[in-house]
């Protein structure tokens, strides 16, 4: 089955700095890669996603890059703010129709 | 936008009893729904795929006789935790999708906190 690895597990940055979270996956047939932000006890919130026919996508301070050959994708958050502090999950949607999550990254943005 | 509703939001039950969690798609039909379990400070782990009109398919290591899934209609899937034990205490969350996956087409329920005492 699909194996999704996410790093780092925790990340602490100063306000205004950039944060990068990386994920790798195993199934080369996977075709959709969303990133979620989750607050404690709440449902995951989609923040950005990318499909396998695109290499990069940007939405204001958030961007995602995909290297399909290497089977890895990354989340980039620029000009971080304290309200960006949360747990972030990458996920991979594969041909089997399942959404598999990475282990999660706890991001802390210090004022 | 499409909404997936989950009920109850939280439930406390005694060890040995069973508890049912409902997942409804409010404005679309979902032939497939997914159930996840999330322990504190951990990821969402896929438990099973709920298929309307047929048996659910379970991920490796998930006991199908303990976690009963019923998807009797196109808008409702239920997860029943049978003979619950304290180690079953967790956050359970369902999801459903519409059509070809792109953008905001995967919807999550609000999640259900289960505490077994």
PDB file of C-alpha atoms in Angstrom:
ATOM      1  CA  UNK A   1       0.000   0.000   0.000  1.00  0.00           C
ATOM      2  CA  UNK A   2       0.840   3.667  -0.082  1.00  0.00           C
ATOM      3  CA  UNK A   3       3.485   4.866   2.361  1.00  0.00           C
ATOM      4  CA  UNK A   4       3.659   8.572   3.161  1.00  0.00           C
ATOM      5  CA  UNK A   5       6.561   9.973   5.161  1.00  0.00           C
ATOM      6  CA  UNK A   6       6.482  13.525   6.537  1.00  0.00           C
ATOM      7  CA  UNK A   7       9.297  15.562   8.059  1.00  0.00           C
ATOM      8  CA  UNK A   8       9.972  17.236  10.364  1.00  0.00           C
ATOM      9  CA  UNK A   9       7.622  16.185  13.144  1.00  0.00           C
ATOM     10  CA  UNK A  10       8.070  19.528  14.888  1.00  0.00           C
ATOM     11  CA  UNK A  11       9.183  22.860  13.506  1.00  0.00           C
ATOM     12  CA  UNK A  12       9.742  26.091  15.357  1.00  0.00           C
ATOM     13  CA  UNK A  13      10.348  29.352  13.499  1.00  0.00           C
ATOM     14  CA  UNK A  14      10.431  33.043  14.298  1.00  0.00           C
ATOM     15  CA  UNK A  15       7.603  35.194  13.075  1.00  0.00           C
ATOM     16  CA  UNK A  16       8.360  36.392   9.559  1.00  0.00           C
ATOM     17  CA  UNK A  17      10.615  33.472   8.701  1.00  0.00           C
ATOM     18  CA  UNK A  18       9.747  30.739   6.214  1.00  0.00           C
ATOM     19  CA  UNK A  19       8.713  27.198   7.071  1.00  0.00           C
ATOM     20  CA  UNK A  20       9.157  24.149   4.870  1.00  0.00           C
ATOM     21  CA  UNK A  21       7.581  20.746   5.428  1.00  0.00           C
ATOM     22  CA  UNK A  22       8.428  17.788   3.220  1.00  0.00           C
ATOM     23  CA  UNK A  23       6.672  14.570   2.305  1.00  0.00           C
ATOM     24  CA  UNK A  24       7.588  11.522   0.284  1.00  0.00           C
ATOM     25  CA  UNK A  25       5.292   8.845  -1.058  1.00  0.00           C
ATOM     26  CA  UNK A  26       5.720   5.406  -2.510  1.00  0.00           C
ATOM     27  CA  UNK A  27       2.983   4.844  -5.103  1.00  0.00           C
ATOM     28  CA  UNK A  28       4.001   6.439  -8.391  1.00  0.00           C
ATOM     29  CA  UNK A  29       0.387   6.232  -9.584  1.00  0.00           C
ATOM     30  CA  UNK A  30      -0.770   8.698  -6.940  1.00  0.00           C
ATOM     31  CA  UNK A  31      -2.196  11.792  -8.566  1.00  0.00           C
ATOM     32  CA  UNK A  32      -3.436  14.284  -5.985  1.00  0.00           C
ATOM     33  CA  UNK A  33      -1.536  15.803  -3.081  1.00  0.00           C
ATOM     34  CA  UNK A  34      -3.376  18.018  -0.596  1.00  0.00           C
ATOM     35  CA  UNK A  35      -2.045  19.736   2.504  1.00  0.00           C
ATOM     36  CA  UNK A  36      -4.194  20.156   5.585  1.00  0.00           C
ATOM     37  CA  UNK A  37      -4.054  22.290   8.694  1.00  0.00           C
ATOM     38  CA  UNK A  38      -5.644  20.812  11.763  1.00  0.00           C
ATOM     39  CA  UNK A  39      -6.483  22.403  15.073  1.00  0.00           C
ATOM     40  CA  UNK A  40      -6.917  20.172  18.084  1.00  0.00           C
ATOM     41  CA  UNK A  41     -10.151  18.232  18.005  1.00  0.00           C
ATOM     42  CA  UNK A  42     -11.293  19.644  14.683  1.00  0.00           C
ATOM     43  CA  UNK A  43     -11.534  18.399  11.145  1.00  0.00           C
ATOM     44  CA  UNK A  44      -8.587  18.923   8.793  1.00  0.00           C
ATOM     45  CA  UNK A  45      -8.814  22.102   6.740  1.00  0.00           C
ATOM     46  CA  UNK A  46      -7.501  22.046   3.182  1.00  0.00           C
ATOM     47  CA  UNK A  47      -4.966  24.832   2.701  1.00  0.00           C
ATOM     48  CA  UNK A  48      -3.504  23.998  -0.703  1.00  0.00           C
ATOM     49  CA  UNK A  49      -3.317  21.072  -3.082  1.00  0.00           C
ATOM     50  CA  UNK A  50      -1.539  20.026  -6.244  1.00  0.00           C
ATOM     51  CA  UNK A  51      -2.215  17.504  -8.959  1.00  0.00           C
ATOM     52  CA  UNK A  52       0.372  15.282 -10.546  1.00  0.00           C
ATOM     53  CA  UNK A  53       0.478  17.211 -13.816  1.00  0.00           C
ATOM     54  CA  UNK A  54       1.641  20.391 -12.089  1.00  0.00           C
ATOM     55  CA  UNK A  55       5.030  21.102 -10.536  1.00  0.00           C
ATOM     56  CA  UNK A  56       4.236  24.088  -8.359  1.00  0.00           C
ATOM     57  CA  UNK A  57       1.249  25.978  -7.051  1.00  0.00           C
ATOM     58  CA  UNK A  58       1.093  29.138  -4.993  1.00  0.00           C
ATOM     59  CA  UNK A  59      -1.619  30.840  -2.998  1.00  0.00           C
ATOM     60  CA  UNK A  60      -0.468  34.040  -1.296  1.00  0.00           C
ATOM     61  CA  UNK A  61       1.996  33.006   1.439  1.00  0.00           C
ATOM     62  CA  UNK A  62       1.571  29.293   0.826  1.00  0.00           C
ATOM     63  CA  UNK A  63       3.105  27.241  -1.960  1.00  0.00           C
ATOM     64  CA  UNK A  64       3.451  23.568  -2.761  1.00  0.00           C
ATOM     65  CA  UNK A  65       6.030  21.962  -5.023  1.00  0.00           C
ATOM     66  CA  UNK A  66       5.858  18.473  -6.459  1.00  0.00           C
ATOM     67  CA  UNK A  67       8.674  16.362  -7.834  1.00  0.00           C
ATOM     68  CA  UNK A  68       6.893  13.405  -9.342  1.00  0.00           C
ATOM     69  CA  UNK A  69      10.074  11.668 -10.429  1.00  0.00           C
ATOM     70  CA  UNK A  70      11.474  11.701  -6.927  1.00  0.00           C
ATOM     71  CA  UNK A  71       8.021  11.184  -5.399  1.00  0.00           C
ATOM     72  CA  UNK A  72       8.204  14.029  -2.974  1.00  0.00           C
ATOM     73  CA  UNK A  73       6.323  17.243  -2.396  1.00  0.00           C
ATOM     74  CA  UNK A  74       6.799  20.161  -0.052  1.00  0.00           C
ATOM     75  CA  UNK A  75       4.776  22.857   1.659  1.00  0.00           C
ATOM     76  CA  UNK A  76       6.312  26.315   1.862  1.00  0.00           C
ATOM     77  CA  UNK A  77       4.926  29.009   4.132  1.00  0.00           C
ATOM     78  CA  UNK A  78       6.530  32.427   3.836  1.00  0.00           C
ATOM     79  CA  UNK A  79       6.301  35.391   6.229  1.00  0.00           C
ATOM     80  CA  UNK A  80       4.981  33.132   8.960  1.00  0.00           C
ATOM     81  CA  UNK A  81       2.599  34.531  11.548  1.00  0.00           C
ATOM     82  CA  UNK A  82       1.673  33.248  15.028  1.00  0.00           C
ATOM     83  CA  UNK A  83      -1.729  32.186  13.706  1.00  0.00           C
ATOM     84  CA  UNK A  84       0.036  29.773  11.368  1.00  0.00           C
ATOM     85  CA  UNK A  85       0.891  27.687  14.441  1.00  0.00           C
ATOM     86  CA  UNK A  86      -0.936  24.372  14.070  1.00  0.00           C
ATOM     87  CA  UNK A  87      -0.435  20.801  13.003  1.00  0.00           C
ATOM     88  CA  UNK A  88       0.006  20.335   9.268  1.00  0.00           C
ATOM     89  CA  UNK A  89      -0.553  17.090   7.390  1.00  0.00           C
ATOM     90  CA  UNK A  90       0.356  16.132   3.882  1.00  0.00           C
ATOM     91  CA  UNK A  91      -1.793  13.543   2.181  1.00  0.00           C
ATOM     92  CA  UNK A  92      -1.687  11.438  -0.935  1.00  0.00           C
ATOM     93  CA  UNK A  93      -4.666  10.303  -2.968  1.00  0.00           C
ATOM     94  CA  UNK A  94      -3.849   7.185  -4.871  1.00  0.00           C
ATOM     95  CA  UNK A  95      -5.431   5.135  -7.612  1.00  0.00           C
ATOM     96  CA  UNK A  96      -7.111   2.982  -4.999  1.00  0.00           C
ATOM     97  CA  UNK A  97      -9.297   5.941  -4.118  1.00  0.00           C
ATOM     98  CA  UNK A  98      -7.859   6.349  -0.641  1.00  0.00           C
ATOM     99  CA  UNK A  99      -6.445   9.448   1.021  1.00  0.00           C
ATOM    100  CA  UNK A 100      -3.395   8.534   3.078  1.00  0.00           C
ATOM    101  CA  UNK A 101      -1.940  11.012   5.542  1.00  0.00           C
ATOM    102  CA  UNK A 102       1.598  11.760   6.580  1.00  0.00           C
ATOM    103  CA  UNK A 103       2.584  11.724  10.229  1.00  0.00           C
ATOM    104  CA  UNK A 104       2.028  15.429  10.746  1.00  0.00           C
ATOM    105  CA  UNK A 105       4.203  18.438  11.602  1.00  0.00           C
ATOM    106  CA  UNK A 106       3.583  20.614  14.610  1.00  0.00           C
ATOM    107  CA  UNK A 107       4.509  24.125  13.542  1.00  0.00           C
ATOM    108  CA  UNK A 108       5.170  26.744  16.169  1.00  0.00           C
ATOM    109  CA  UNK A 109       5.635  30.365  15.110  1.00  0.00           C
ATOM    110  CA  UNK A 110       7.182  32.461  17.851  1.00  0.00           C
ATOM    111  CA  UNK A 111       6.343  36.179  17.997  1.00  0.00           C
TER     112      UNK A 111
ATOM    113  CA  UNK B   1     -20.294  23.814  -0.480  1.00  0.00           C
ATOM    114  CA  UNK B   2     -20.865  20.164   0.208  1.00  0.00           C
ATOM    115  CA  UNK B   3     -21.105  19.236   3.850  1.00  0.00           C
ATOM    116  CA  UNK B   4     -20.447  16.051   5.738  1.00  0.00           C
ATOM    117  CA  UNK B   5     -21.999  15.910   9.169  1.00  0.00           C
ATOM    118  CA  UNK B   6     -20.910  13.588  11.936  1.00  0.00           C
ATOM    119  CA  UNK B   7     -22.754  12.721  15.126  1.00  0.00           C
ATOM    120  CA  UNK B   8     -22.224  12.649  18.026  1.00  0.00           C
ATOM    121  CA  UNK B   9     -19.411  15.151  18.496  1.00  0.00           C
ATOM    122  CA  UNK B  10     -18.376  13.447  21.665  1.00  0.00           C
ATOM    123  CA  UNK B  11     -19.499  10.404  23.582  1.00  0.00           C
ATOM    124  CA  UNK B  12     -18.532   8.710  26.796  1.00  0.00           C
ATOM    125  CA  UNK B  13     -19.357   5.047  27.231  1.00  0.00           C
ATOM    126  CA  UNK B  14     -18.626   2.323  29.708  1.00  0.00           C
ATOM    127  CA  UNK B  15     -16.124  -0.378  28.949  1.00  0.00           C
ATOM    128  CA  UNK B  16     -17.801  -3.355  27.289  1.00  0.00           C
ATOM    129  CA  UNK B  17     -20.622  -1.423  25.711  1.00  0.00           C
ATOM    130  CA  UNK B  18     -21.058  -0.457  22.058  1.00  0.00           C
ATOM    131  CA  UNK B  19     -21.294   2.993  20.572  1.00  0.00           C
ATOM    132  CA  UNK B  20     -22.458   4.115  17.144  1.00  0.00           C
ATOM    133  CA  UNK B  21     -21.149   7.108  15.207  1.00  0.00           C
ATOM    134  CA  UNK B  22     -23.014   8.467  12.190  1.00  0.00           C
ATOM    135  CA  UNK B  23     -21.619  10.153   9.119  1.00  0.00           C
ATOM    136  CA  UNK B  24     -24.018  11.890   6.741  1.00  0.00           C
ATOM    137  CA  UNK B  25     -23.491  13.624   3.440  1.00  0.00           C
ATOM    138  CA  UNK B  26     -25.992  16.475   3.596  1.00  0.00           C
ATOM    139  CA  UNK B  27     -26.286  17.665   0.025  1.00  0.00           C
ATOM    140  CA  UNK B  28     -24.683  15.009  -2.127  1.00  0.00           C
ATOM    141  CA  UNK B  29     -24.743  11.277  -2.543  1.00  0.00           C
ATOM    142  CA  UNK B  30     -21.678   9.382  -1.442  1.00  0.00           C
ATOM    143  CA  UNK B  31     -21.224   5.849  -2.678  1.00  0.00           C
ATOM    144  CA  UNK B  32     -17.995   5.688  -0.737  1.00  0.00           C
ATOM    145  CA  UNK B  33     -17.073   7.095   2.643  1.00  0.00           C
ATOM    146  CA  UNK B  34     -13.933   6.652   4.686  1.00  0.00           C
ATOM    147  CA  UNK B  35     -13.402   6.240   8.415  1.00  0.00           C
ATOM    148  CA  UNK B  36     -10.272   7.449  10.170  1.00  0.00           C
ATOM    149  CA  UNK B  37      -9.043   7.210  13.726  1.00  0.00           C
ATOM    150  CA  UNK B  38      -6.721   9.744  15.282  1.00  0.00           C
ATOM    151  CA  UNK B  39      -5.019   9.283  18.626  1.00  0.00           C
ATOM    152  CA  UNK B  40      -3.718  12.389  20.433  1.00  0.00           C
ATOM    153  CA  UNK B  41      -0.704  13.936  18.726  1.00  0.00           C
ATOM    154  CA  UNK B  42      -0.830  11.370  15.945  1.00  0.00           C
ATOM    155  CA  UNK B  43      -1.933  11.281  12.337  1.00  0.00           C
ATOM    156  CA  UNK B  44      -5.255  10.304  10.819  1.00  0.00           C
ATOM    157  CA  UNK B  45      -5.105   6.586  10.226  1.00  0.00           C
ATOM    158  CA  UNK B  46      -7.445   5.134   7.645  1.00  0.00           C
ATOM    159  CA  UNK B  47      -9.514   2.381   9.215  1.00  0.00           C
ATOM    160  CA  UNK B  48     -11.862   1.327   6.454  1.00  0.00           C
ATOM    161  CA  UNK B  49     -13.671   2.209   3.274  1.00  0.00           C
ATOM    162  CA  UNK B  50     -17.436   2.200   3.557  1.00  0.00           C
ATOM    163  CA  UNK B  51     -19.190   1.124   0.364  1.00  0.00           C
ATOM    164  CA  UNK B  52     -22.892   1.751  -0.183  1.00  0.00           C
ATOM    165  CA  UNK B  53     -24.773  -1.500  -0.569  1.00  0.00           C
ATOM    166  CA  UNK B  54     -21.798  -3.755   0.044  1.00  0.00           C
ATOM    167  CA  UNK B  55     -19.348  -4.750   2.718  1.00  0.00           C
ATOM    168  CA  UNK B  56     -16.783  -2.330   3.976  1.00  0.00           C
ATOM    169  CA  UNK B  57     -13.146  -2.948   3.221  1.00  0.00           C
ATOM    170  CA  UNK B  58     -10.815  -2.697   6.175  1.00  0.00           C
ATOM    171  CA  UNK B  59      -7.201  -1.647   6.363  1.00  0.00           C
ATOM    172  CA  UNK B  60      -4.637  -4.089   7.607  1.00  0.00           C
ATOM    173  CA  UNK B  61      -4.718  -4.464  11.363  1.00  0.00           C
ATOM    174  CA  UNK B  62      -8.254  -3.122  11.822  1.00  0.00           C
ATOM    175  CA  UNK B  63     -10.646  -5.667  13.373  1.00  0.00           C
ATOM    176  CA  UNK B  64     -13.766  -5.795  11.238  1.00  0.00           C
ATOM    177  CA  UNK B  65     -15.770  -7.537  13.946  1.00  0.00           C
ATOM    178  CA  UNK B  66     -14.953  -4.797  16.413  1.00  0.00           C
ATOM    179  CA  UNK B  67     -15.513  -1.835  14.139  1.00  0.00           C
ATOM    180  CA  UNK B  68     -18.763  -2.524  12.322  1.00  0.00           C
ATOM    181  CA  UNK B  69     -19.480  -0.319   9.355  1.00  0.00           C
ATOM    182  CA  UNK B  70     -22.851  -0.025   7.684  1.00  0.00           C
ATOM    183  CA  UNK B  71     -23.503   2.066   4.580  1.00  0.00           C
ATOM    184  CA  UNK B  72     -27.160   1.416   3.968  1.00  0.00           C
ATOM    185  CA  UNK B  73     -27.917   4.543   1.973  1.00  0.00           C
ATOM    186  CA  UNK B  74     -26.128   6.983  -0.290  1.00  0.00           C
ATOM    187  CA  UNK B  75     -26.064   9.600   2.447  1.00  0.00           C
ATOM    188  CA  UNK B  76     -25.339   7.659   5.630  1.00  0.00           C
ATOM    189  CA  UNK B  77     -22.514   5.520   6.916  1.00  0.00           C
ATOM    190  CA  UNK B  78     -22.282   4.340  10.506  1.00  0.00           C
ATOM    191  CA  UNK B  79     -19.341   3.099  12.537  1.00  0.00           C
ATOM    192  CA  UNK B  80     -20.143   0.982  15.574  1.00  0.00           C
ATOM    193  CA  UNK B  81     -17.384   0.332  18.071  1.00  0.00           C
ATOM    194  CA  UNK B  82     -18.382  -2.923  19.742  1.00  0.00           C
ATOM    195  CA  UNK B  83     -17.304  -4.027  23.201  1.00  0.00           C
ATOM    196  CA  UNK B  84     -15.421  -0.797  23.626  1.00  0.00           C
ATOM    197  CA  UNK B  85     -12.318  -0.654  25.796  1.00  0.00           C
ATOM    198  CA  UNK B  86     -10.336   2.302  27.093  1.00  0.00           C
ATOM    199  CA  UNK B  87      -7.751   1.826  24.346  1.00  0.00           C
ATOM    200  CA  UNK B  88     -10.501   2.543  21.796  1.00  0.00           C
ATOM    201  CA  UNK B  89     -10.729   6.072  23.145  1.00  0.00           C
ATOM    202  CA  UNK B  90      -9.847   8.269  20.200  1.00  0.00           C
ATOM    203  CA  UNK B  91     -11.010  10.887  17.718  1.00  0.00           C
ATOM    204  CA  UNK B  92     -12.958   9.237  14.900  1.00  0.00           C
ATOM    205  CA  UNK B  93     -13.571  11.143  11.688  1.00  0.00           C
ATOM    206  CA  UNK B  94     -15.247  10.306   8.416  1.00  0.00           C
ATOM    207  CA  UNK B  95     -14.800  11.683   4.931  1.00  0.00           C
ATOM    208  CA  UNK B  96     -16.566  11.550   1.581  1.00  0.00           C
ATOM    209  CA  UNK B  97     -15.717  12.793  -1.866  1.00  0.00           C
ATOM    210  CA  UNK B  98     -17.516  13.935  -4.970  1.00  0.00           C
ATOM    211  CA  UNK B  99     -16.643  12.876  -8.466  1.00  0.00           C
ATOM    212  CA  UNK B 100     -13.114  13.259  -9.747  1.00  0.00           C
ATOM    213  CA  UNK B 101     -10.804  14.373  -7.006  1.00  0.00           C
ATOM    214  CA  UNK B 102      -9.650  17.941  -7.437  1.00  0.00           C
ATOM    215  CA  UNK B 103      -9.715  20.964  -5.216  1.00  0.00           C
ATOM    216  CA  UNK B 104     -12.229  20.933  -2.394  1.00  0.00           C
ATOM    217  CA  UNK B 105     -13.927  17.677  -3.279  1.00  0.00           C
ATOM    218  CA  UNK B 106     -12.953  15.678  -0.226  1.00  0.00           C
ATOM    219  CA  UNK B 107     -15.107  16.587   2.724  1.00  0.00           C
ATOM    220  CA  UNK B 108     -14.554  15.668   6.343  1.00  0.00           C
ATOM    221  CA  UNK B 109     -17.058  15.304   9.099  1.00  0.00           C
ATOM    222  CA  UNK B 110     -16.588  17.293  12.302  1.00  0.00           C
ATOM    223  CA  UNK B 111     -15.178  14.242  14.056  1.00  0.00           C
ATOM    224  CA  UNK B 112     -16.328  12.352  17.132  1.00  0.00           C
ATOM    225  CA  UNK B 113     -14.439  12.115  20.400  1.00  0.00           C
ATOM    226  CA  UNK B 114     -14.936   8.725  22.022  1.00  0.00           C
ATOM    227  CA  UNK B 115     -13.963   8.208  25.641  1.00  0.00           C
ATOM    228  CA  UNK B 116     -14.330   4.722  27.092  1.00  0.00           C
ATOM    229  CA  UNK B 117     -14.305   4.588  30.881  1.00  0.00           C
TER     230      UNK B 117
END
